[in-house]
XYZ file of C-alpha atoms in Angstrom:
311
model
C -11.018 19.620 -15.796
C -10.258 17.492 -12.721
C -7.922 14.658 -13.640
C -7.748 12.493 -10.548
C -10.680 10.767 -8.948
C -11.762 12.208 -5.622
C -11.132 8.982 -3.721
C -8.163 6.618 -3.726
C -9.653 3.369 -2.465
C -7.854 1.066 -4.906
C -4.644 1.173 -6.893
C -6.960 0.867 -9.903
C -8.284 4.362 -9.128
C -4.985 5.789 -10.404
C -3.943 6.368 -14.009
C -0.405 6.513 -15.425
C -0.690 10.315 -15.621
C -1.793 10.448 -11.968
C 1.236 8.402 -10.951
C 3.615 10.525 -13.038
C 2.264 13.695 -11.436
C 2.492 12.246 -7.926
C 6.055 11.025 -8.452
C 7.116 14.389 -9.862
C 5.701 16.103 -6.784
C 7.379 13.529 -4.517
C 10.749 14.270 -6.129
C 10.317 17.938 -5.253
C 9.050 17.271 -1.744
C 12.110 15.180 -0.929
C 14.290 18.217 -1.614
C 11.963 20.767 0.007
C 9.926 18.854 2.599
C 8.296 21.815 4.340
C 5.628 23.885 2.593
C 2.229 25.483 3.120
C 0.440 23.370 0.481
C -2.175 22.292 3.042
C -2.134 25.436 5.150
C -5.353 25.768 7.117
C -6.567 22.286 6.196
C -7.101 19.437 8.636
C -6.833 15.779 7.596
C -8.565 13.070 9.618
C -6.597 9.865 10.188
C -9.296 7.359 11.133
C -7.598 4.110 12.173
C -9.366 0.880 13.057
C -6.177 -1.222 12.882
C -2.703 -0.818 14.443
C -0.072 1.076 12.498
C 3.473 2.393 12.711
C 4.634 3.526 9.262
C 1.267 4.560 7.842
C 0.239 6.606 10.852
C 3.579 8.339 11.408
C 4.194 9.081 7.712
C 0.743 10.630 7.285
C 0.920 12.605 10.542
C 4.376 13.960 9.798
C 3.505 14.536 6.146
C 0.374 16.583 6.820
C 2.296 18.648 9.390
C 5.180 19.303 6.991
C 2.660 20.535 4.420
C 1.271 23.049 6.889
C -1.879 21.069 7.608
C -3.352 19.707 10.828
C -3.395 15.907 11.258
C -6.266 14.723 13.451
C -5.721 11.141 14.602
C -8.911 9.236 15.447
C -8.787 5.783 16.987
C -11.982 3.889 16.142
C -12.359 2.802 19.764
C -12.519 6.405 20.988
C -15.075 7.605 18.430
C -18.825 7.148 18.281
C -18.269 4.441 15.668
C -17.478 2.162 18.598
C -20.962 2.888 19.981
C -22.919 2.226 16.820
C -22.806 5.435 14.796
C -22.863 4.577 11.100
C -19.858 5.052 8.853
C -21.971 7.316 6.627
C -22.978 9.614 9.500
C -19.373 9.800 10.655
C -18.217 10.724 7.152
C -20.911 13.396 6.758
C -19.793 14.899 10.060
C -16.056 14.788 9.379
C -16.410 16.453 5.973
C -17.525 19.612 7.787
C -14.276 19.764 9.742
C -11.526 18.303 7.549
C -10.339 18.327 3.956
C -9.748 14.569 3.611
C -10.204 11.295 5.462
C -7.334 8.802 5.552
C -8.847 5.541 6.801
C -7.263 2.250 7.892
C -10.040 -0.284 8.288
C -10.901 -3.938 8.750
C -13.358 -4.167 5.853
C -12.996 -2.545 2.445
C -16.737 -1.930 2.431
C -16.233 0.636 5.194
C -14.184 2.725 2.773
C -16.692 2.524 -0.055
C -19.535 3.524 2.260
C -17.526 6.434 3.620
C -16.525 7.635 0.147
C -20.112 7.473 -1.102
C -21.301 9.609 1.814
C -18.494 12.186 1.942
C -17.852 15.003 -0.499
C -14.164 15.101 0.448
C -11.483 12.575 -0.546
C -11.275 9.243 1.236
C -7.847 7.588 1.019
C -7.339 3.889 1.700
C -4.578 3.547 4.294
C -5.140 -0.252 4.330
C -8.142 -2.529 4.121
C -8.566 -6.278 3.933
C -8.517 -6.013 0.128
C -5.897 -3.383 -0.775
C -3.114 -1.072 0.386
C -2.699 1.390 -2.510
C -0.502 3.891 -0.639
C 2.022 1.124 -0.006
C 2.114 0.066 -3.657
C 2.359 3.653 -4.879
C 5.360 4.239 -2.616
C 6.939 0.894 -3.527
C 6.909 1.604 -7.240
C 8.418 5.015 -6.529
C 11.267 3.202 -4.752
C 11.676 0.771 -7.661
C 11.764 3.691 -10.106
C 14.479 5.287 -7.971
C 16.582 2.134 -7.637
C 16.203 0.625 -11.120
C 15.632 3.773 -13.119
C 12.395 2.707 -14.796
C 9.128 0.904 -14.222
C 7.961 -0.315 -17.611
C 9.297 -3.822 -18.199
C 10.455 -4.346 -14.622
C 9.808 -7.861 -13.256
C 8.534 -8.080 -9.663
C 8.319 -11.512 -8.020
C 6.184 -11.695 -4.885
C 6.835 -14.668 -2.597
C 4.122 -15.706 -0.162
C 0.486 -15.036 0.605
C -1.585 -12.904 -1.780
C -2.073 -10.112 0.737
C -3.738 -6.727 0.368
C -0.287 -5.363 -0.476
C 0.116 -7.906 -3.265
C -3.309 -6.991 -4.661
C -2.365 -3.333 -4.952
C 1.067 -4.179 -6.387
C -0.619 -6.341 -9.034
C -3.146 -3.692 -10.048
C -0.760 -0.756 -10.066
C 1.864 -2.893 -11.793
C -0.631 -3.595 -14.586
C -1.223 0.156 -14.966
C 2.507 0.949 -15.027
C 3.715 -1.870 -17.287
C 5.395 -3.954 -14.584
C 5.366 -7.751 -14.899
C 4.060 -9.060 -11.585
C 4.534 -12.673 -10.516
C 3.530 -14.518 -7.367
C 4.679 -17.813 -5.884
C 2.454 -19.284 -3.193
C 0.659 -22.501 -2.223
C -2.454 -22.936 -4.361
C -4.863 -22.308 -1.472
C -3.210 -18.965 -0.710
C -2.882 -17.711 -4.269
C -4.455 -14.584 -5.759
C -8.205 -14.310 -6.160
C -9.823 -14.563 -9.571
C -11.006 -10.978 -9.104
C -7.433 -9.658 -8.880
C -6.262 -11.698 -11.863
C -9.197 -10.507 -13.980
C -8.858 -6.886 -12.868
C -5.130 -6.841 -13.646
C -5.866 -8.197 -17.116
C -8.557 -5.552 -17.612
C -5.955 -2.897 -16.731
C -3.534 -4.244 -19.331
C -1.387 -6.530 -17.186
C -1.133 -10.239 -16.561
C -0.243 -11.678 -13.149
C 1.854 -14.830 -13.510
C 1.168 -17.449 -10.831
C 3.803 -20.011 -9.761
C 3.997 -22.830 -7.276
C 7.818 -22.879 -7.237
C 9.522 -19.742 -5.827
C 12.734 -20.595 -7.673
C 10.910 -20.385 -10.996
C 9.081 -17.212 -10.042
C 12.257 -15.251 -9.268
C 14.181 -16.134 -12.460
C 15.104 -12.859 -14.136
C 13.281 -10.800 -11.503
C 14.448 -7.255 -10.836
C 12.592 -7.171 -7.522
C 11.905 -9.914 -4.989
C 9.129 -8.906 -2.601
C 7.540 -10.594 0.392
C 5.129 -9.849 3.215
C 4.236 -11.458 6.532
C 2.673 -14.897 6.292
C 0.174 -14.153 9.062
C -1.509 -10.780 8.597
C -3.511 -8.798 11.146
C -6.703 -10.667 11.911
C -5.303 -14.048 10.846
C -3.661 -14.973 14.140
C -5.940 -18.000 14.614
C -4.591 -19.409 11.328
C -0.944 -18.985 12.277
C 0.067 -22.634 12.676
C -1.688 -23.749 9.488
C -0.206 -20.908 7.484
C 3.342 -21.503 8.679
C 3.033 -25.206 7.842
C 1.842 -24.332 4.330
C 4.542 -21.754 3.593
C 7.679 -22.760 5.432
C 10.415 -23.353 4.675
C 9.733 -23.348 0.920
C 8.391 -19.799 0.618
C 11.030 -18.050 2.723
C 13.257 -15.483 0.984
C 16.858 -16.516 1.588
C 20.194 -15.625 -0.022
C 19.906 -18.851 -2.045
C 16.532 -17.772 -3.453
C 17.829 -14.271 -4.196
C 20.732 -15.792 -6.156
C 18.279 -17.564 -8.464
C 17.179 -14.261 -10.031
C 20.384 -14.374 -12.047
C 20.992 -10.652 -11.563
C 21.600 -8.004 -8.919
C 18.004 -7.802 -7.783
C 16.629 -5.702 -4.955
C 14.690 -7.083 -1.995
C 11.528 -5.389 -0.741
C 9.199 -5.882 2.223
C 6.342 -3.595 3.289
C 7.126 -4.175 6.988
C 6.723 -5.142 9.729
C 8.837 -8.205 9.015
C 8.796 -11.433 10.974
C 12.460 -12.226 10.612
C 13.171 -15.922 10.245
C 9.692 -16.634 8.893
C 9.055 -15.057 5.467
C 12.610 -13.678 5.177
C 16.004 -14.440 6.687
C 18.042 -11.864 8.583
C 20.807 -12.173 6.022
C 18.489 -10.933 3.253
C 16.816 -8.232 5.366
C 20.190 -6.797 6.313
C 21.899 -7.290 2.946
C 23.009 -4.628 0.490
C 20.208 -5.766 -1.810
C 17.576 -4.859 0.767
C 15.808 -1.508 0.323
C 13.112 -2.090 2.934
C 13.864 0.990 5.016
C 14.154 3.216 1.964
C 10.688 1.908 1.055
C 9.456 2.961 4.462
C 11.033 6.388 4.102
C 9.457 6.965 0.723
C 5.992 6.510 2.200
C 6.377 10.022 3.617
C 7.259 11.695 0.316
C 4.737 9.865 -1.858
C 1.791 10.227 0.502
C 2.524 13.935 0.837
C 2.576 14.162 -2.944
C -0.773 12.358 -3.145
C -2.348 14.876 -0.765
C -0.851 17.817 -2.643
C -2.136 16.433 -5.933
C -5.654 16.095 -4.532
C -5.399 19.642 -3.177
C -4.288 20.917 -6.595
C -7.362 19.298 -8.110
C -9.538 21.258 -5.693
C -10.784 18.269 -3.703
C -9.430 19.072 -0.216
C -12.060 21.568 0.863
C -14.270 20.879 3.882
C -17.965 21.154 3.205
C -19.311 24.461 4.427
C -22.519 24.607 6.491
């Protein structure tokens, strides 16, 4: 019986047993990074948005597993000339074992997954970033020694990263909090979905209250890709109150860790002194993307999903 779903479009597509299996594989892949788990298989990396960590970690990861990463920039494919997402997916499934897609609209992913018989993995959309959250909780597990009962306080805009952290946190027994201005708080859909998954996102206006007792303080950029026209309004709404500083970190009341999905806009959402502190694990987070994403691909291969459709 196949355990995992074919597609990973949302953090909610994962179960606790999926996560346990992926983390166990990631532990092994850290110690033995090179294998032939994907030997003979190509993986398409279809990117509509810029990327550093996601692209490099997937390209290197597929290569280390013996597979062939095929990077496709949207602007150099027929998608840029009007070919449908569905037709592209039906074509790619005849060449590759999986599609890793980084897109502007989440609907692009759902259309692609419905058309393709191979896995479609969300490498970022406007709604979620499940690979980031999966890797982040792996880092928290490594640093704190557990996940159940951990308190994660997110400071800032309710981004796609926050959405995936909230949903996966609900699945894993993590208490997720967010402090943001009311107009930039989490959507009702995320709050309801987290509750459906067994969690409860706690929403605060005051960052100092949100971080009390937190094991993890997390933030993200205040102006995400595609929001550049809103920059001035967003910075006025968030700063300086929603900046992570040493003073805010001290209000946790414990030796908390600081996390950021990167890239960081130093001096805006976080101060240099926090980014470069001993509490910061931001670059270990980035490093763990490689191990966890490799483990995700191996797990999907073990379930028999990574097979191109034969003519």
